[in-house]
Coordinates of C-alpha atoms in Angstrom, one line a residue:
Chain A
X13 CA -17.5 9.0 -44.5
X14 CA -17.5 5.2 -44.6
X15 CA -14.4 4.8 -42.6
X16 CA -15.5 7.6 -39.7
X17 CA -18.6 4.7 -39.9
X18 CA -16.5 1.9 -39.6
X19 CA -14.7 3.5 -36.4
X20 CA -17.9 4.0 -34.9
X21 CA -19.0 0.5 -35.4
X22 CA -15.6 -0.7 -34.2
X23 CA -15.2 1.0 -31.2
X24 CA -18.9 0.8 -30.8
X25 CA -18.2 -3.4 -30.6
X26 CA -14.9 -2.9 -28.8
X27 CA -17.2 -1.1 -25.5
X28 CA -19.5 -3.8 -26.1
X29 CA -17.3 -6.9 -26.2
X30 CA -15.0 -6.0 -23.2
X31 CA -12.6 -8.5 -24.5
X32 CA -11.0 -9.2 -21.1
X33 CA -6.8 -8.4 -22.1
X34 CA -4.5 -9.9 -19.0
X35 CA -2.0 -7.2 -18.4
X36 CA 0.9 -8.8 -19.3
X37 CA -0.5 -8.3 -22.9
X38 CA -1.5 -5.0 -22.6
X39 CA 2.2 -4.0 -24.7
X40 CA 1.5 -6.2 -27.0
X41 CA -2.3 -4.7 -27.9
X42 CA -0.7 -1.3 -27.7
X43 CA 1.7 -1.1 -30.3
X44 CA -0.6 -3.6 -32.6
X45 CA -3.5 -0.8 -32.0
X46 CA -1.1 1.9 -33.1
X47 CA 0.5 -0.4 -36.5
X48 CA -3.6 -0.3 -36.9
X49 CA -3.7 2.9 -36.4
X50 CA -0.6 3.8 -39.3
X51 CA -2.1 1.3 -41.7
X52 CA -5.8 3.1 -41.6
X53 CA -4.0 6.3 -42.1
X54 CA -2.1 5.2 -44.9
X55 CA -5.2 3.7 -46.1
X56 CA -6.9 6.7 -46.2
X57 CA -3.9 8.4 -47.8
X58 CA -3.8 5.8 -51.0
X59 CA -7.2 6.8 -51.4
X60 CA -6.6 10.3 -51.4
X61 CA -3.5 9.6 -54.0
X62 CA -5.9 7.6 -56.4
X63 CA -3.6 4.8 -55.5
X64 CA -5.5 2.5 -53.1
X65 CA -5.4 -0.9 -54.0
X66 CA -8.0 -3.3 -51.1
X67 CA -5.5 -5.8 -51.4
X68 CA -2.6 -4.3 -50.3
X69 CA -4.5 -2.0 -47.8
X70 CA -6.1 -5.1 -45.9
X71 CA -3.0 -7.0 -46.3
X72 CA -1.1 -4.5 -44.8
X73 CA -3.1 -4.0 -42.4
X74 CA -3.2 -7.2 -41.2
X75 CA 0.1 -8.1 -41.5
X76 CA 1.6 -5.0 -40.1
X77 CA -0.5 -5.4 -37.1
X78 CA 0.5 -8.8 -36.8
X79 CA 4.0 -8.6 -37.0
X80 CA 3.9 -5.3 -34.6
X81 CA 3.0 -7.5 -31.8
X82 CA 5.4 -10.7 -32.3
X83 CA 8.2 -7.8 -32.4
X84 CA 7.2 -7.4 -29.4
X85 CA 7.1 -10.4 -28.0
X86 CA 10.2 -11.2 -29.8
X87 CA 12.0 -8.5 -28.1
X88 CA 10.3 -9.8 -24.5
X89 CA 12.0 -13.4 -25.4
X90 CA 15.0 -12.3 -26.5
X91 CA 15.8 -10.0 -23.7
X92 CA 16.2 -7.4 -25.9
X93 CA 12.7 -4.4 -24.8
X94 CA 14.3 -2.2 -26.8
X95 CA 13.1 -3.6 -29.6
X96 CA 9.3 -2.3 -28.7
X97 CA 10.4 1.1 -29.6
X98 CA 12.0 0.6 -32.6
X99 CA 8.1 -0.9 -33.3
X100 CA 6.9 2.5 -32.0
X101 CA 9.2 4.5 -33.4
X102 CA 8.7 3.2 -37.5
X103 CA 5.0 3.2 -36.9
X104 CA 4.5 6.6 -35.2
X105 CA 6.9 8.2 -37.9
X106 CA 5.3 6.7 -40.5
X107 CA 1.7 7.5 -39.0
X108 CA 3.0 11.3 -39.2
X109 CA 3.9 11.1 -42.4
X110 CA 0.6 9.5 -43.3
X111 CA -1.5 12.6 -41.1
X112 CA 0.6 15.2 -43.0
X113 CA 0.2 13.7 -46.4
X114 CA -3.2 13.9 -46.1
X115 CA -3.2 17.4 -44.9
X116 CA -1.1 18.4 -47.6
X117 CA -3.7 17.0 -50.2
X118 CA -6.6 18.2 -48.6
X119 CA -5.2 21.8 -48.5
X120 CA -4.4 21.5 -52.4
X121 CA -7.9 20.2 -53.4
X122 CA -9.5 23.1 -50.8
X123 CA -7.3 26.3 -51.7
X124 CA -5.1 25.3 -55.0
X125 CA -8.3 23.9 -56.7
X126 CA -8.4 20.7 -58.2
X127 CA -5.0 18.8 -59.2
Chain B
X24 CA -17.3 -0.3 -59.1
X25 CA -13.6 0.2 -58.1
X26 CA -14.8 2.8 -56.0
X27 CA -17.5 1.2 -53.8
X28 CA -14.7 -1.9 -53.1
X29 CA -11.8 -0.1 -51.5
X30 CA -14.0 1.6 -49.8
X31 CA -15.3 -1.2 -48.1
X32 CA -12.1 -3.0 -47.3
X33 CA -11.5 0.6 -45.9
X34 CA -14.5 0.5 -43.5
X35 CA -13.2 -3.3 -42.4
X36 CA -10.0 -1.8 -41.4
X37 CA -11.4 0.8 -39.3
X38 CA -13.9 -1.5 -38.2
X39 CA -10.9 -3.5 -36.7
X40 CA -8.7 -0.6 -35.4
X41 CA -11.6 0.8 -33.6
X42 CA -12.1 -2.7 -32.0
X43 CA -8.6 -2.4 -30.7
X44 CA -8.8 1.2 -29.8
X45 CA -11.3 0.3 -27.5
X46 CA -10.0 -2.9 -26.2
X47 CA -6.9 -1.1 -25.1
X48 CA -8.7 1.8 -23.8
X49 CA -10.9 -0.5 -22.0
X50 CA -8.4 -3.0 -20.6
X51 CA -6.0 0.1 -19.8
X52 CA -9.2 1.8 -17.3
X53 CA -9.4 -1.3 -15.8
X54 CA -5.6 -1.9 -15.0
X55 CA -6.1 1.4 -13.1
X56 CA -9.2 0.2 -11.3
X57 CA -7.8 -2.9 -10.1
X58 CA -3.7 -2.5 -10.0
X59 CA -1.1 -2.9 -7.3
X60 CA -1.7 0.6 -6.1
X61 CA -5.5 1.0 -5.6
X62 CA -5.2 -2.6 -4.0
X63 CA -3.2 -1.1 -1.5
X64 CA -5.0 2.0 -1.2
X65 CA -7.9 -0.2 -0.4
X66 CA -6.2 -1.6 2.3
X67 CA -5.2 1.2 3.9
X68 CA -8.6 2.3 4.2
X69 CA -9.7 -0.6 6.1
X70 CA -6.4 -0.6 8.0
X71 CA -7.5 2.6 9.3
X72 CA -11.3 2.2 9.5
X73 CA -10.5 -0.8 11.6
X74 CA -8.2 0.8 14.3
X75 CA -10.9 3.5 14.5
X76 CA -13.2 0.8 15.4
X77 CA -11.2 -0.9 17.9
X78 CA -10.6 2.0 19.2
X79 CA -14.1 2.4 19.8
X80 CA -14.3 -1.2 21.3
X81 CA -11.7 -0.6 23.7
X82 CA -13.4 2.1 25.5
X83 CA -16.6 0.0 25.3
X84 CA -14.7 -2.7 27.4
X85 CA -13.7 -0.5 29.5
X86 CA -16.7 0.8 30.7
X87 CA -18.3 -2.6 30.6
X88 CA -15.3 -3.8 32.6
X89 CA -16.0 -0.6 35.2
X90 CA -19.8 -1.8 35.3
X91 CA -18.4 -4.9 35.9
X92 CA -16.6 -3.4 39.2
X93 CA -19.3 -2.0 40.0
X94 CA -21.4 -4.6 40.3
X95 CA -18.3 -6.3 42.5
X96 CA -18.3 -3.4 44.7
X97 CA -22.1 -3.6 45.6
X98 CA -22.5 -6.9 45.8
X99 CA -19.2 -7.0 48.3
X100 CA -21.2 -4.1 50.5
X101 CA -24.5 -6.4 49.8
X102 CA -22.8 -9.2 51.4
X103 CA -19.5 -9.1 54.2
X104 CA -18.7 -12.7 53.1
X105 CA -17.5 -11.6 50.3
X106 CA -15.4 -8.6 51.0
X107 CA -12.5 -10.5 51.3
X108 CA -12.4 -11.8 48.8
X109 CA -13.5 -8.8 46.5
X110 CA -10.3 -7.8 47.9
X111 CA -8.3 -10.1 46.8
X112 CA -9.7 -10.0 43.4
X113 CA -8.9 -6.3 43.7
X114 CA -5.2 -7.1 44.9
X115 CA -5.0 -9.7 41.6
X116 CA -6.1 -7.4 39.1
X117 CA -3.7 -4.6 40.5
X118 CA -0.9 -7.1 39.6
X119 CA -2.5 -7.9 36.6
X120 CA -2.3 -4.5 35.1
X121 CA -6.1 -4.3 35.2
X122 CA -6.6 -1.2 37.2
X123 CA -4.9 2.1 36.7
X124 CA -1.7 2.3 39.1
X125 CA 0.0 5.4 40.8
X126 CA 3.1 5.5 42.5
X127 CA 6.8 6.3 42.5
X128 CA 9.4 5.0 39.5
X129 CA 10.9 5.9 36.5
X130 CA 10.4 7.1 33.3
X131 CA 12.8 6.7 30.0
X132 CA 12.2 7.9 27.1
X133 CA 13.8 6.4 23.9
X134 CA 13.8 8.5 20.7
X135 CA 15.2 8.0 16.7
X136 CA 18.2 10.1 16.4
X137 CA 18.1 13.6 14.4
X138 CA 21.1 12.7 12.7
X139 CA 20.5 11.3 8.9
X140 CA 23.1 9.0 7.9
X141 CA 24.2 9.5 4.2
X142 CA 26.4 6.2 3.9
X143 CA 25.5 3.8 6.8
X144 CA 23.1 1.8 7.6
X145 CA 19.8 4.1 8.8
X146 CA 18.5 0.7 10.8
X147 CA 21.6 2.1 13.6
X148 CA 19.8 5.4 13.3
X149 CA 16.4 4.0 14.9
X150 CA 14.8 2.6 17.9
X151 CA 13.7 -0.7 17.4
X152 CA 11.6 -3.4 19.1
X153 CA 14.6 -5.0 20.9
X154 CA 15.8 -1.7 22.2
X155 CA 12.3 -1.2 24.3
X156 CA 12.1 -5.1 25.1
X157 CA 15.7 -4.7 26.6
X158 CA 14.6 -1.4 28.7
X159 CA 11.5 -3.7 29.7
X160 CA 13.2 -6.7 30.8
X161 CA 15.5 -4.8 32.8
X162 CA 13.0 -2.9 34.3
X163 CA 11.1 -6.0 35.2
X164 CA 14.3 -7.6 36.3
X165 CA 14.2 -4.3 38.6
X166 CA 10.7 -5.7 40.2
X167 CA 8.8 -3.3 38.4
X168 CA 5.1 -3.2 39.7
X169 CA 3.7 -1.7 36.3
X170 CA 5.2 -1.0 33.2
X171 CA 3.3 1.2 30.4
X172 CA 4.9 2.1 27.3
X173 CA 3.6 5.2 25.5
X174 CA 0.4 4.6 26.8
X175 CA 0.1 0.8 26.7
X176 CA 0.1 -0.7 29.8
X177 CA 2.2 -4.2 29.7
X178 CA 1.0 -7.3 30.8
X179 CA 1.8 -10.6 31.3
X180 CA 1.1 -11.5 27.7
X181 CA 1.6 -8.4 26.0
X182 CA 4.1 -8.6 23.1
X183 CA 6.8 -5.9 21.9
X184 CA 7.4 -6.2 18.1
X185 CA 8.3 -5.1 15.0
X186 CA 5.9 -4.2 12.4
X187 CA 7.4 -1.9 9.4
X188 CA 9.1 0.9 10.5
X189 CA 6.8 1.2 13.8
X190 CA 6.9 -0.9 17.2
X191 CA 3.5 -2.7 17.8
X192 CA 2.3 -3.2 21.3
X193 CA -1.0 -4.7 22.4
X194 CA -2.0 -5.0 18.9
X195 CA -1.5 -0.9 18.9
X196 CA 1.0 0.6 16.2
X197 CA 3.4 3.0 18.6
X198 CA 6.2 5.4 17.1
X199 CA 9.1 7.4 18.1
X200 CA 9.4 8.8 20.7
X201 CA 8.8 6.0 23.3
X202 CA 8.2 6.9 27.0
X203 CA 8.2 3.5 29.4
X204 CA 7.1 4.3 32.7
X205 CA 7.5 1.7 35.0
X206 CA 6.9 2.0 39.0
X207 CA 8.7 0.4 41.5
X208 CA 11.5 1.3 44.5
X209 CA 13.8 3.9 42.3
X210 CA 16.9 2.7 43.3
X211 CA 16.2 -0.9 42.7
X212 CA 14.9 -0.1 39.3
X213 CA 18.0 2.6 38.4
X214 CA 20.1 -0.4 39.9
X215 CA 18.8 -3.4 37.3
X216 CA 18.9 -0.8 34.6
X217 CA 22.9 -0.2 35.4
X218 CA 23.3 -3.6 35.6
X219 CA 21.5 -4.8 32.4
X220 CA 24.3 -5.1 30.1
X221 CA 22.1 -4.5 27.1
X222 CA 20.7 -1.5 28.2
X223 CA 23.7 -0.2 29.4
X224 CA 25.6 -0.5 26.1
X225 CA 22.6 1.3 24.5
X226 CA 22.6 4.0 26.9
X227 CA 26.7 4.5 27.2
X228 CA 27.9 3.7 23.6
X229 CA 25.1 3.3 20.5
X230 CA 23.6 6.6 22.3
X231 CA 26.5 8.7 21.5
X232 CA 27.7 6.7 18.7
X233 CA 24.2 7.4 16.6
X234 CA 22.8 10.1 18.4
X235 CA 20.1 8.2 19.6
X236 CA 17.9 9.8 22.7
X237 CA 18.2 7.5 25.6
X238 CA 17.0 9.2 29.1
X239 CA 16.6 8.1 32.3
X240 CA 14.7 10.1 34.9
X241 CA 13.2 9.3 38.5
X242 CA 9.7 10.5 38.7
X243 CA 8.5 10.8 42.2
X244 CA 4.2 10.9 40.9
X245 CA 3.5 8.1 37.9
X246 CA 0.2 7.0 37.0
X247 CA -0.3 4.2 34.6
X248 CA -3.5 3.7 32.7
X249 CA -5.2 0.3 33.0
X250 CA -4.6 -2.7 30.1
X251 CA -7.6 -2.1 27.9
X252 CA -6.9 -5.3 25.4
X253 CA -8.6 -8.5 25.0
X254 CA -7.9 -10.6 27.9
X255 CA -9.0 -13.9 25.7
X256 CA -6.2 -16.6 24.7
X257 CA -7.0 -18.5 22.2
X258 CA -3.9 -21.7 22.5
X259 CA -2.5 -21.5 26.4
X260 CA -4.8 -23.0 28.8
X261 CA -4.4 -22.8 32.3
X262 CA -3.1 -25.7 34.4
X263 CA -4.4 -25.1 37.1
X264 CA -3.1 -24.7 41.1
X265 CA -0.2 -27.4 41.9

């Protein structure tokens, strides 16, 4: 319940903030949002496992989204783009990964009773 | 204990994704709102408001212009004085291109060619601005006593230019196909096109060469609508009788 809060409250501040983001950076704030977005799942995953730990999660969190973006850029500098999908591509596999683990568990507790 | 602190370094993490969930969903609505491609639609819009409107503006000179005449006319009958002169006004503005004219002339029409190249350049393909200035200049070479291109009546400063992938004239957009009329003696004016050597490589060779439309007929009834523009220049002044 307390993260669905937290979402709220975020997006909630995002609306009300309007950070103005040039569009230039617009890549950048993508595939940061969606290392966020793998990093809150796998959050909610280790919790599910018993096996969350606040320190990792946060940073994780933070450093994932972090170094999502300077891939990014790096790839920009470098001349080498391609390098933004290999940032999309580990981060939205991983994020499936993530969704299904925590399907998986959820079935078990619901229908094969408690583990 | 353990279980009320990862769940609050949980809720800051979602705190912060849903910050940047928005932020990107906010900053991507307003790239729509304001990019390249609404800009221009915007533009268009006014582009095309605006001709409306001076389209409307035209005809209003017009008629103001026709008052104007009016006026002329009854204060010429009002006072013999001035008939003369009223005339000669009337004479001037006849060689201006102010007043509709009708008479004998010619009439060619220029059109894009039907043919779509697949390896050259299309430019060859087209009627341009210089192909109509060239028709023009010959025909005014000819002693042509009024020239009106697809409706546009030349005058003495009205320009023939380029402007995309149409010809503008008198600050109007025209398109293919393009109809000059022009009136004058016939043979004087079938003469200085035959002997235009512009026009006459456009009519013999690119014609064929590109398929482009190039026709010349005599037309024994023209009539050429009056100049409807802004008469104001804003740079040349006049110097005056020598």
């Amino acid at each position: 319940m307390l993260p669905l809060i937290g979402l709220l409250i975020g997006v909630a501040l995002g609306l009300i903030l309007k950070i103005p983001v040039p569009p230039s950076y617009a890549k950048y704030l993508g595939v940061a949002t969606l290392a966020a977005l793998d990093s809150a799942f796998g959050g909610i995953r280790a919790s599910l496992e018993k096996e969350f730990n606040d320190k990792l999660f946060i940073s994780g969190f933070f450093s994932n989204t972090i170094l999502a973006a300077f891939i990014v850029y790096m790839g920009d500098r470098l001349g080498v783009e391609p390098l933004y999908y290999a940032a999309i591509v580990a981060f939205g596999v991983r994020l499936f990964q993530n969704i299904a683990v925590i399907r998986r568990i959820i079935f078990e507790r619901k229908y094969w009773g408690q583990e | 204990m353990q279980f009320t602190k990862w769940r609050i370094s949980l809720m800051v993490g979602f705190i912060v994704l849903g910050i940047l969930l928005a932020t990107s969903f906010y900053s991507q609505q307003k790239f729509k709102e304001t990019g390249p491609s609404s800009r221009k639609e915007g533009l268009m819009e006014s582009v095309e408001a605006l001709e409306v409107e001076r389209e409307r503006l035209k005809n209003e000179l017009s008629k103001t212009r026709k008052e104007v005449e009016d006026y002329e006319k009854q204060a010429a009958a009002n006072e013999g004085i001035l008939t003369s002169f009223t005339q000669e006004n009337e004479e001037l503005k006849k060689a201006a291109g102010l007043t509709y004219l009708t008479g004998t002339g010619v009439e060619i029409t220029l059109a894009d060619s039907s043919q779509l190249p697949e390896f050259e350049n299309p430019n060859n393909y087209i009627i341009h601005d210089y192909d109509l200035r060239l028709a023009v200049n010959a025909l005014l070479s000819g002693e042509a006593r009024g020239i009106d291109v697809n409706g546009q009546r030349l005058i003495s400063t009205s320009a023939i230019r380029c402007a995309g992938n149409t010809v503008m004239i008198n600050s109007t957009r025209l398109s293919s196909p393009y109809k000059i009329k022009a009136i004058g003696e016939q043979d004087r004016l079938l003469k200085a096109l035959q002997e235009d050597e512009g026009f006459a490589q456009l009519l013999q060779s690119y014609a064929k060469a590109f398929g482009l439309i190039v026709k010349v007929d005599k037309i024994s009834e023209l009539r050429l609508p009056s100049y409807k523009g802004s008469l104001h220049l804003e740079y040349a002044e006049s110097v005056g009788e020598k």
